[in-house]
Coordinates of C-alpha atoms (C1' of nucleotides) in Angstrom, one line a residue:
Chain A
M1 CA -47.9 -10.5 61.6
P2 CA -45.8 -12.1 58.9
P3 CA -42.0 -11.8 59.2
T4 CA -41.9 -9.6 56.1
S5 CA -44.4 -6.8 55.6
R6 CA -46.0 -6.1 52.3
A7 CA -43.9 -3.0 51.8
E8 CA -40.7 -4.8 52.7
R9 CA -41.5 -7.6 50.3
R10 CA -42.1 -5.1 47.6
R11 CA -38.9 -3.2 48.1
D12 CA -37.0 -6.5 48.1
I13 CA -38.5 -7.7 44.8
E14 CA -37.9 -4.3 43.2
R15 CA -34.3 -4.6 44.3
R16 CA -34.0 -8.2 42.9
V17 CA -35.5 -7.2 39.6
V18 CA -32.8 -4.6 39.1
E19 CA -30.1 -7.0 40.3
V20 CA -31.1 -9.8 38.0
G21 CA -31.6 -7.3 35.2
R22 CA -28.0 -6.1 35.7
R23 CA -26.7 -9.6 35.5
H24 CA -28.6 -10.3 32.3
L25 CA -27.5 -7.0 30.8
A26 CA -23.9 -7.9 31.5
S27 CA -24.2 -11.3 29.8
D28 CA -26.6 -10.6 27.0
G29 CA -26.3 -6.9 26.3
A30 CA -29.0 -4.3 26.3
A31 CA -30.8 -5.5 23.2
G32 CA -30.9 -9.1 24.6
L33 CA -32.3 -8.0 27.9
S34 CA -35.5 -10.0 28.3
L35 CA -38.1 -9.0 30.9
R36 CA -39.5 -12.5 30.7
A37 CA -36.2 -14.1 31.4
V38 CA -35.6 -11.8 34.4
T39 CA -39.1 -12.7 35.6
R40 CA -38.5 -16.4 35.1
E41 CA -35.3 -16.2 37.2
L42 CA -37.3 -14.6 40.0
G43 CA -39.7 -17.6 39.9
M44 CA -42.7 -15.4 38.9
V45 CA -44.9 -15.6 35.9
S46 CA -44.2 -13.3 33.0
S47 CA -46.9 -10.8 33.7
A48 CA -46.2 -10.4 37.4
V49 CA -43.1 -8.3 36.8
Y50 CA -45.2 -5.4 35.6
R51 CA -46.4 -4.9 39.1
Y52 CA -42.8 -3.7 39.9
V53 CA -41.5 -2.2 36.7
A54 CA -43.6 -0.3 34.1
G55 CA -41.9 -2.1 31.2
R56 CA -38.6 -2.9 29.6
D57 CA -37.8 0.7 29.0
E58 CA -38.1 1.6 32.7
L59 CA -35.8 -1.4 33.7
L60 CA -33.3 0.0 31.2
T61 CA -33.6 3.4 32.7
L62 CA -33.0 2.0 36.2
L63 CA -29.9 0.1 35.0
L64 CA -28.7 3.2 33.2
V65 CA -28.9 5.3 36.3
D66 CA -27.3 2.6 38.3
A67 CA -24.4 2.3 35.8
Y68 CA -23.8 6.0 35.7
G69 CA -23.6 6.0 39.5
E70 CA -21.2 3.0 39.6
L71 CA -19.0 4.5 37.0
A72 CA -18.8 7.9 38.7
D73 CA -18.2 6.1 42.1
A74 CA -15.3 4.2 40.6
V75 CA -13.8 7.3 39.1
D76 CA -14.2 9.4 42.2
E77 CA -12.8 6.7 44.4
A78 CA -9.7 6.3 42.2
V79 CA -9.2 10.1 42.2
A80 CA -9.7 10.3 46.0
A81 CA -7.1 7.5 46.5
A82 CA -4.6 9.5 44.5
A83 CA -5.3 12.8 46.4
D84 CA -1.6 13.4 47.0
R85 CA -0.6 13.4 43.3
P86 CA -0.7 16.4 41.0
W87 CA -3.9 17.3 39.2
D88 CA -2.8 16.1 35.8
E89 CA -1.8 12.7 37.1
R90 CA -5.1 12.4 38.8
V91 CA -6.8 13.1 35.4
V92 CA -4.9 10.1 34.1
V93 CA -6.0 8.1 37.2
A94 CA -9.6 9.1 36.6
G95 CA -9.4 8.1 32.9
A96 CA -7.8 4.7 33.8
A97 CA -10.6 4.1 36.3
F98 CA -13.1 5.0 33.6
R99 CA -11.6 2.6 31.2
A100 CA -11.2 -0.2 33.8
W101 CA -14.9 0.1 34.6
A102 CA -15.9 0.0 31.0
V103 CA -13.7 -3.1 30.3
A104 CA -15.1 -4.9 33.3
D105 CA -18.7 -4.3 32.2
P106 CA -18.8 -3.6 28.5
A107 CA -22.6 -3.9 28.2
S108 CA -23.2 -1.3 30.8
Y109 CA -20.6 1.0 29.2
A110 CA -22.4 0.5 25.9
L111 CA -25.6 1.5 27.5
L112 CA -24.1 4.7 28.6
Y113 CA -21.8 5.7 25.8
G114 CA -22.6 3.4 22.9
S115 CA -25.4 3.5 20.4
P116 CA -28.6 4.7 22.0
V117 CA -31.2 1.8 22.1
P118 CA -33.6 2.6 19.3
G119 CA -37.0 3.7 20.3
Y120 CA -35.8 4.2 23.9
E121 CA -35.3 7.8 25.0
A122 CA -33.7 8.1 28.4
P123 CA -35.8 10.4 30.5
A124 CA -33.6 13.5 31.0
E125 CA -34.8 14.3 34.5
R126 CA -33.5 11.0 35.8
T127 CA -30.3 10.6 33.7
V128 CA -28.7 13.9 33.2
E129 CA -27.6 14.4 36.8
P130 CA -25.8 11.1 37.3
G131 CA -24.5 11.2 33.7
T132 CA -22.6 14.4 34.3
R133 CA -20.9 13.4 37.5
V134 CA -17.8 12.1 35.7
T135 CA -17.4 15.2 33.6
L136 CA -17.8 17.3 36.7
T137 CA -15.0 15.4 38.4
L138 CA -12.7 16.0 35.4
L139 CA -13.6 19.6 35.3
R140 CA -12.8 20.0 38.9
L141 CA -9.4 18.5 38.3
L142 CA -8.8 20.8 35.4
A143 CA -9.9 23.7 37.6
E144 CA -7.1 22.8 39.9
G145 CA -4.7 23.0 37.0
V146 CA -6.0 26.4 35.9
E147 CA -5.7 27.8 39.4
A148 CA -2.2 26.4 39.7
G149 CA -1.3 28.2 36.6
E150 CA -0.3 25.0 34.8
V151 CA -3.2 25.2 32.3
T152 CA -2.4 27.8 29.7
P153 CA -5.1 30.3 29.0
A154 CA -4.7 29.8 25.2
G155 CA -3.8 26.6 23.6
P156 CA -2.0 25.7 20.3
A157 CA -5.1 26.2 18.1
P158 CA -7.3 29.2 18.5
V159 CA -11.1 28.9 18.6
G160 CA -11.9 30.2 15.2
D161 CA -15.7 29.8 14.8
T162 CA -17.7 32.5 16.5
R163 CA -20.7 30.2 17.2
L164 CA -18.3 27.6 18.7
L165 CA -16.8 30.4 20.8
A166 CA -20.3 31.3 22.1
D167 CA -21.0 27.6 22.8
L168 CA -17.8 27.2 24.8
E169 CA -18.4 30.4 26.7
R170 CA -21.8 29.3 27.7
L171 CA -20.4 26.0 28.9
V172 CA -17.8 27.9 30.9
A173 CA -20.5 29.9 32.5
E174 CA -22.7 26.9 33.2
T175 CA -19.9 24.8 34.8
G176 CA -18.0 27.6 36.5
L177 CA -14.7 26.4 35.0
P178 CA -12.0 28.9 35.9
G179 CA -10.5 29.8 32.5
G180 CA -12.0 30.8 29.3
A181 CA -13.5 29.2 26.2
D182 CA -10.1 28.1 25.0
V183 CA -9.6 26.0 28.1
M184 CA -13.1 24.5 27.7
G185 CA -12.3 23.6 24.1
R186 CA -9.2 21.7 25.2
A187 CA -11.2 20.1 28.0
L188 CA -13.6 18.7 25.4
L189 CA -10.6 17.3 23.6
L190 CA -9.8 15.4 26.7
W191 CA -13.3 14.2 27.1
A192 CA -13.5 13.1 23.4
T193 CA -10.2 11.3 23.8
L194 CA -11.3 9.5 26.9
V195 CA -14.6 8.3 25.5
G196 CA -13.2 7.7 22.0
G197 CA -10.2 5.7 23.2
T198 CA -12.4 3.7 25.6
S199 CA -15.1 3.0 23.0
L200 CA -12.5 2.0 20.4
E201 CA -11.1 -0.6 22.8
V202 CA -14.3 -1.8 24.4
F203 CA -16.2 -2.1 21.1
G204 CA -13.3 -4.0 19.5
Q205 CA -12.4 -1.4 16.9
Y206 CA -8.7 -1.7 17.4
G207 CA -8.8 -5.2 16.1
R208 CA -8.7 -8.4 18.0
D209 CA -5.0 -8.9 18.7
T210 CA -3.3 -5.7 17.8
L211 CA -2.9 -4.4 21.3
T212 CA -1.3 -6.1 24.3
A213 CA -1.4 -3.1 26.5
P214 CA -4.7 -1.2 25.8
G215 CA -4.7 0.4 29.2
A216 CA -1.3 1.9 28.6
L217 CA -2.5 3.2 25.3
L218 CA -5.4 5.1 26.8
E219 CA -3.2 6.6 29.5
H220 CA -0.7 7.7 26.8
Q221 CA -3.6 9.3 24.8
L222 CA -4.7 11.1 28.0
R223 CA -1.2 12.4 28.7
L224 CA -1.0 13.7 25.1
A225 CA -4.4 15.5 25.6
L226 CA -3.1 16.9 28.9
A227 CA 0.0 18.2 27.1
V228 CA -2.4 20.3 25.0
L229 CA -3.9 21.8 28.1
R230 CA -0.4 22.8 29.4
A231 CA 0.9 24.0 26.0
P232 CA 0.8 27.5 24.7
Chain B
M1 CA -37.9 -16.2 -23.3
P2 CA -39.1 -13.9 -20.4
P3 CA -37.9 -10.3 -20.4
T4 CA -36.0 -10.9 -17.2
S5 CA -34.1 -14.1 -16.7
R6 CA -34.1 -15.9 -13.5
A7 CA -30.5 -14.8 -12.6
E8 CA -31.4 -11.2 -13.3
R9 CA -34.5 -11.3 -11.2
R10 CA -32.4 -12.8 -8.4
R11 CA -29.8 -10.1 -8.5
D12 CA -32.5 -7.5 -8.6
I13 CA -34.2 -8.9 -5.5
E14 CA -30.9 -9.2 -3.6
R15 CA -30.2 -5.6 -4.4
R16 CA -33.7 -4.5 -3.2
V17 CA -33.4 -6.5 0.0
V18 CA -30.3 -4.5 0.9
E19 CA -31.8 -1.3 -0.2
V20 CA -35.0 -1.6 1.8
G21 CA -32.9 -3.0 4.7
R22 CA -30.7 0.1 4.7
R23 CA -33.8 2.3 4.8
H24 CA -35.2 0.4 7.7
L25 CA -31.9 0.6 9.4
A26 CA -31.8 4.3 9.0
S27 CA -35.3 4.8 10.5
D28 CA -35.5 2.0 13.1
G29 CA -31.9 1.3 14.1
A30 CA -30.0 -1.9 14.0
A31 CA -31.9 -3.6 16.9
G32 CA -35.2 -2.6 15.3
L33 CA -34.3 -4.0 11.9
S34 CA -37.0 -6.6 11.1
L35 CA -36.5 -9.1 8.4
R36 CA -40.2 -9.6 8.2
A37 CA -40.9 -5.9 7.8
V38 CA -38.3 -5.8 4.9
T39 CA -39.9 -8.8 3.3
R40 CA -43.4 -7.3 3.7
E41 CA -42.3 -4.2 1.9
L42 CA -41.0 -6.3 -0.9
G43 CA -44.4 -7.9 -1.3
M44 CA -43.2 -11.3 -0.4
V45 CA -44.2 -13.6 2.4
S46 CA -42.0 -13.7 5.4
S47 CA -40.2 -17.0 4.7
A48 CA -39.3 -16.1 1.1
V49 CA -36.5 -13.7 2.0
Y50 CA -34.4 -16.6 3.3
R51 CA -33.9 -17.5 -0.4
Y52 CA -31.8 -14.4 -0.7
V53 CA -30.3 -13.8 2.7
A54 CA -29.2 -16.4 5.2
G55 CA -30.7 -14.5 8.1
R56 CA -30.8 -11.3 10.0
D57 CA -27.1 -11.4 10.8
E58 CA -26.1 -11.7 7.2
L59 CA -28.3 -8.7 6.3
L60 CA -26.6 -6.8 9.0
T61 CA -23.2 -7.8 7.7
L62 CA -24.2 -6.6 4.2
L63 CA -25.3 -3.3 5.6
L64 CA -22.2 -3.1 7.7
V65 CA -19.9 -3.6 4.7
D66 CA -22.0 -1.2 2.7
A67 CA -21.7 1.5 5.4
Y68 CA -18.0 1.1 5.8
G69 CA -17.7 1.6 2.0
E70 CA -19.9 4.6 1.9
L71 CA -18.1 6.3 4.8
A72 CA -14.7 5.7 3.3
D73 CA -15.9 6.9 -0.1
A74 CA -17.3 10.1 1.5
V75 CA -14.0 10.7 3.4
D76 CA -11.8 9.9 0.3
E77 CA -13.9 12.2 -1.9
A78 CA -13.6 15.1 0.5
V79 CA -9.9 14.6 0.8
A80 CA -9.5 14.4 -3.0
A81 CA -11.5 17.6 -3.4
A82 CA -9.1 19.4 -1.2
A83 CA -6.0 18.0 -2.8
D84 CA -4.4 21.5 -3.1
R85 CA -4.5 22.2 0.6
P86 CA -1.8 21.2 3.1
W87 CA -1.9 17.7 4.7
D88 CA -3.1 18.9 8.1
E89 CA -6.0 20.8 6.7
R90 CA -6.9 17.8 4.7
V91 CA -7.0 15.8 7.9
V92 CA -9.6 18.3 9.2
V93 CA -11.5 17.9 6.0
A94 CA -11.4 14.2 6.3
G95 CA -12.7 14.4 9.9
A96 CA -15.4 16.8 9.0
A97 CA -16.6 14.4 6.2
F98 CA -16.5 11.5 8.7
R99 CA -18.7 13.5 11.1
A100 CA -21.0 14.7 8.4
W101 CA -21.6 11.1 7.2
A102 CA -22.3 10.0 10.7
V103 CA -24.7 12.8 11.4
A104 CA -26.6 12.1 8.2
D105 CA -27.0 8.4 9.0
P106 CA -26.6 7.9 12.7
A107 CA -27.9 4.3 12.7
S108 CA -25.3 3.2 10.2
Y109 CA -22.6 5.0 12.2
A110 CA -23.8 3.3 15.3
L111 CA -23.5 0.0 13.5
L112 CA -19.9 0.7 12.7
Y113 CA -18.6 2.5 15.8
G114 CA -21.3 2.1 18.4
S115 CA -22.1 -0.8 20.7
P116 CA -21.7 -4.1 18.9
V117 CA -25.0 -5.8 18.3
P118 CA -25.1 -8.5 21.0
G119 CA -24.8 -12.0 19.7
Y120 CA -23.7 -10.8 16.3
E121 CA -20.1 -11.1 15.4
A122 CA -19.1 -9.4 12.2
P123 CA -17.2 -11.9 10.1
A124 CA -13.6 -10.6 10.0
E125 CA -12.8 -11.7 6.5
R126 CA -15.6 -9.5 5.1
T127 CA -15.4 -6.5 7.4
V128 CA -11.8 -5.8 8.3
E129 CA -10.7 -4.5 4.8
P130 CA -13.5 -2.0 4.3
G131 CA -13.3 -1.0 8.0
T132 CA -9.7 0.1 7.8
R133 CA -10.0 2.3 4.7
V134 CA -10.7 5.4 6.7
T135 CA -7.7 4.8 9.0
L136 CA -5.5 4.2 6.0
T137 CA -6.5 7.5 4.5
L138 CA -5.7 9.3 7.7
L139 CA -2.4 7.5 7.9
R140 CA -1.5 8.5 4.4
L141 CA -2.1 12.1 5.2
L142 CA 0.0 11.8 8.3
A143 CA 2.7 10.2 6.2
E144 CA 2.8 13.3 4.1
G145 CA 3.2 15.4 7.2
V146 CA 6.1 13.2 8.4
E147 CA 7.8 13.4 5.0
A148 CA 7.3 17.2 4.9
G149 CA 9.1 17.4 8.2
E150 CA 6.1 18.9 9.9
V151 CA 5.3 16.0 12.2
T152 CA 7.8 16.0 15.0
P153 CA 9.5 12.6 15.6
A154 CA 8.8 12.9 19.3
G155 CA 5.7 14.5 20.9
P156 CA 5.1 16.2 24.2
A157 CA 4.6 12.9 26.1
P158 CA 7.0 10.0 25.8
V159 CA 5.8 6.5 25.3
G160 CA 6.6 5.1 28.7
D161 CA 5.2 1.6 28.8
T162 CA 7.4 -0.9 27.1
R163 CA 4.6 -3.2 26.0
L164 CA 2.8 -0.2 24.5
L165 CA 6.0 0.7 22.7
A166 CA 6.1 -2.7 21.2
D167 CA 2.4 -2.5 20.2
L168 CA 3.0 0.8 18.5
E169 CA 6.2 -0.4 16.7
R170 CA 4.3 -3.4 15.4
L171 CA 1.6 -1.0 14.1
V172 CA 4.2 1.1 12.5
A173 CA 5.6 -2.0 10.8
E174 CA 2.2 -3.2 9.7
T175 CA 1.0 0.1 8.3
G176 CA 4.3 1.4 6.9
L177 CA 3.9 4.7 8.5
P178 CA 7.1 6.8 8.1
G179 CA 7.9 7.8 11.6
G180 CA 8.3 5.8 14.8
A181 CA 6.2 4.5 17.6
D182 CA 5.8 8.0 19.0
V183 CA 4.2 9.3 15.8
M184 CA 1.9 6.3 15.9
G185 CA 0.9 7.0 19.4
R186 CA -0.1 10.5 18.5
A187 CA -1.9 9.2 15.4
L188 CA -4.1 7.1 17.7
L189 CA -4.8 10.2 19.7
L190 CA -6.2 11.7 16.5
W191 CA -8.2 8.6 15.8
A192 CA -9.7 8.5 19.3
T193 CA -10.5 12.2 19.1
L194 CA -12.3 11.7 15.8
V195 CA -14.3 8.7 16.8
G196 CA -14.9 10.0 20.4
G197 CA -16.0 13.5 19.3
T198 CA -18.3 12.1 16.6
S199 CA -19.8 9.5 18.9
L200 CA -20.4 12.0 21.7
E201 CA -22.3 14.2 19.3
V202 CA -24.2 11.5 17.3
F203 CA -25.1 9.6 20.4
G204 CA -26.4 12.7 22.1
Q205 CA -23.9 12.8 25.0
Y206 CA -23.2 16.5 24.7
G207 CA -26.8 17.2 25.7
R208 CA -29.6 18.3 23.6
D209 CA -29.2 22.0 23.2
T210 CA -25.7 22.7 24.5
L211 CA -24.1 23.0 21.1
T212 CA -25.1 25.2 18.2
A213 CA -22.0 24.4 16.1
P214 CA -21.1 20.8 16.8
G215 CA -19.2 20.6 13.5
A216 CA -17.0 23.4 14.5
L217 CA -16.3 21.7 17.8
L218 CA -15.1 18.5 16.1
E219 CA -12.9 20.5 13.7
H220 CA -11.4 22.4 16.7
Q221 CA -10.7 19.1 18.5
L222 CA -9.0 17.8 15.4
R223 CA -6.8 20.9 15.1
L224 CA -5.8 20.5 18.7
A225 CA -4.9 16.8 18.1
L226 CA -3.0 17.9 15.0
A227 CA -1.1 20.4 17.1
V228 CA 0.2 17.5 19.2
L229 CA 1.5 15.9 16.0
R230 CA 3.4 19.1 15.1
A231 CA 4.6 19.8 18.7
P232 CA 7.9 18.7 20.2
Chain C
dC1 C1' -40.0 -33.9 -23.2
dT2 C1' -38.4 -35.0 -18.9
dT3 C1' -35.8 -34.1 -15.0
dT4 C1' -33.7 -31.0 -11.9
dG5 C1' -33.5 -27.1 -9.2
dT6 C1' -35.4 -22.7 -7.8
dC7 C1' -39.1 -20.1 -6.2
dA8 C1' -43.1 -18.1 -3.3
dA9 C1' -46.4 -19.5 -0.1
dG10 C1' -48.1 -21.2 4.1
dA11 C1' -48.1 -23.5 8.5
dG12 C1' -45.7 -23.9 12.5
dC13 C1' -42.3 -23.4 16.6
dA14 C1' -40.3 -20.8 20.2
dG15 C1' -39.5 -16.6 21.8
dT16 C1' -40.6 -11.4 22.9
dG17 C1' -43.3 -7.2 25.2
dC18 C1' -47.5 -6.1 27.0
dT19 C1' -52.7 -6.2 28.5
dC20 C1' -56.5 -8.0 30.7
dT21 C1' -59.1 -10.8 33.9
dC22 C1' -59.7 -13.6 37.9
dG23 C1' -59.4 -15.3 42.4
dT24 C1' -56.6 -14.6 46.6
dT25 C1' -54.3 -12.2 50.2
dC26 C1' -53.1 -8.5 52.8
dA27 C1' -53.6 -3.8 55.2
dT28 C1' -56.4 -0.5 57.0
dG29 C1' -60.5 2.4 58.2
dG30 C1' -65.0 2.3 60.2
Chain D
dC1 C1' -62.9 -6.8 64.9
dC2 C1' -64.2 -7.3 60.7
dA3 C1' -65.5 -5.6 56.1
dT4 C1' -63.9 -3.0 52.2
dG5 C1' -60.5 -1.9 48.9
dA6 C1' -56.0 -2.2 47.3
dA7 C1' -52.2 -5.0 46.0
dC8 C1' -50.8 -9.4 44.3
dG9 C1' -49.6 -13.7 41.4
dA10 C1' -51.3 -16.6 38.0
dG11 C1' -53.0 -17.5 33.6
dA12 C1' -54.8 -16.6 28.9
dG13 C1' -54.3 -14.0 25.0
dC14 C1' -52.6 -10.5 21.3
dA15 C1' -49.3 -9.0 18.1
dC16 C1' -44.9 -9.3 16.9
dT17 C1' -40.1 -11.4 16.0
dG18 C1' -36.5 -15.0 13.7
dC19 C1' -36.4 -19.1 11.6
dT20 C1' -37.6 -24.0 9.7
dC21 C1' -40.1 -27.2 7.0
dT22 C1' -43.2 -28.8 3.5
dT23 C1' -45.9 -28.1 -0.7
dG24 C1' -47.0 -27.1 -5.2
dA25 C1' -45.8 -24.2 -9.3
dC26 C1' -42.6 -22.8 -12.6
dA27 C1' -38.3 -22.2 -15.3
dA28 C1' -33.9 -24.0 -17.0
dA29 C1' -31.0 -27.5 -18.5
dG30 C1' -30.3 -32.3 -20.3

DNA sequence: CTTTGTCAAGAGCAGTGCTCTCGTTCATGG
DNA sequence: CCATGAACGAGAGCACTGCTCTTGACAAAG
């Protein structure tokens, strides 16, 4: 009996493919991720990797799911570590963790919230659930704010469009957010602010040397968006 | 004397390279843009295109500058067409035009505000100026609001971090925005909301069928951000 | 008219994703 | 316990990419 069974070896190699792939993704970006290069580093010939991964797209999907999970873990961990602080400060903590993860691994962040890789469609059944974990965490924090009476039922700008109202009400029903469509509209402001501010920084749109404290800027933007949730 | 001189032919081909490149970019995305495919469509052999374009990166730069210009033109045009409306509604008009351009040409939008193409660094001297046109337009509208006394000097969340305060004050000095660092901080909320909301929609992060009126959502988000600029 | 420089074409290099075949090795069912 | 079938790694090969270099034809300028 060999020390490592066939099934064990297979699992081990599958794990290493993803691990090397993640390192290459971090250094070369999604478009530069080469299946051949990953295979070379594993000491195999180029065709052998197809025994473990259906193709480049599947490796990208694995890395995508991985990244969603890591990001959500980082956010949830930060929120849990601040459990004694009020809901709105925990939203800022969550956003700061979101940004910190993105800054630490820009290529993975780009895979999640940047331009979709052309010709590659993430399979919904494997990516939707891990992709919504962060938003669920944020919504849970907002729910605390609603139940504490600190989130106003109506914000400073009414939801005018009737179709938008229907969209928001459907989202409220789907997510179980306590509070109406107006609260959901302001929650989406928070979400857009978080993703927008992070993307602007990580993708270099603020300019090279214009900001010395980008983290503080994002927190400020989040506090402003939170003020809208507390304002009449 | 031939009907078309050598210089004329050259300019014509240079123009057509960019034109075909833009079409390929729109259909295949930045990563799928193939210089060989463009050259084929022009009826030339693959190596001939290097007489007109230094390489793939330069074609991407040309398309990038082009896209920045088109986007800024679309925004400026929409703002000019609403010259009779108040400054804050013109901000919404500008944002809606921004989004409409992005939805109409997602690949170009991704080139501007999505993940940076790995290994490709946009040459600053050719991209910074066209890239800041949209932000300058928005800042001009905000300046109107400040001078009309409708933008409050201090918003609902103070700028706490001192380094952030210095960053914002430098930006105020560089852009000549009437109003202090606090106004600039809220202006960056607006900018992050616009880019974030547009990216979330264009990059498919809202989910496939969750929104029937995405344009209305972005306008709502912008109105909420504008409320922060008018709020104490 | 001659020289100079531009041009398109072609061959070629190194790299990519992916497919197929071919012996070998392992696991398991008779 | 051993034979059969599945899994495996290696290699060759196809079509594609960006890019370089050389070659011969042509136009523009002296």
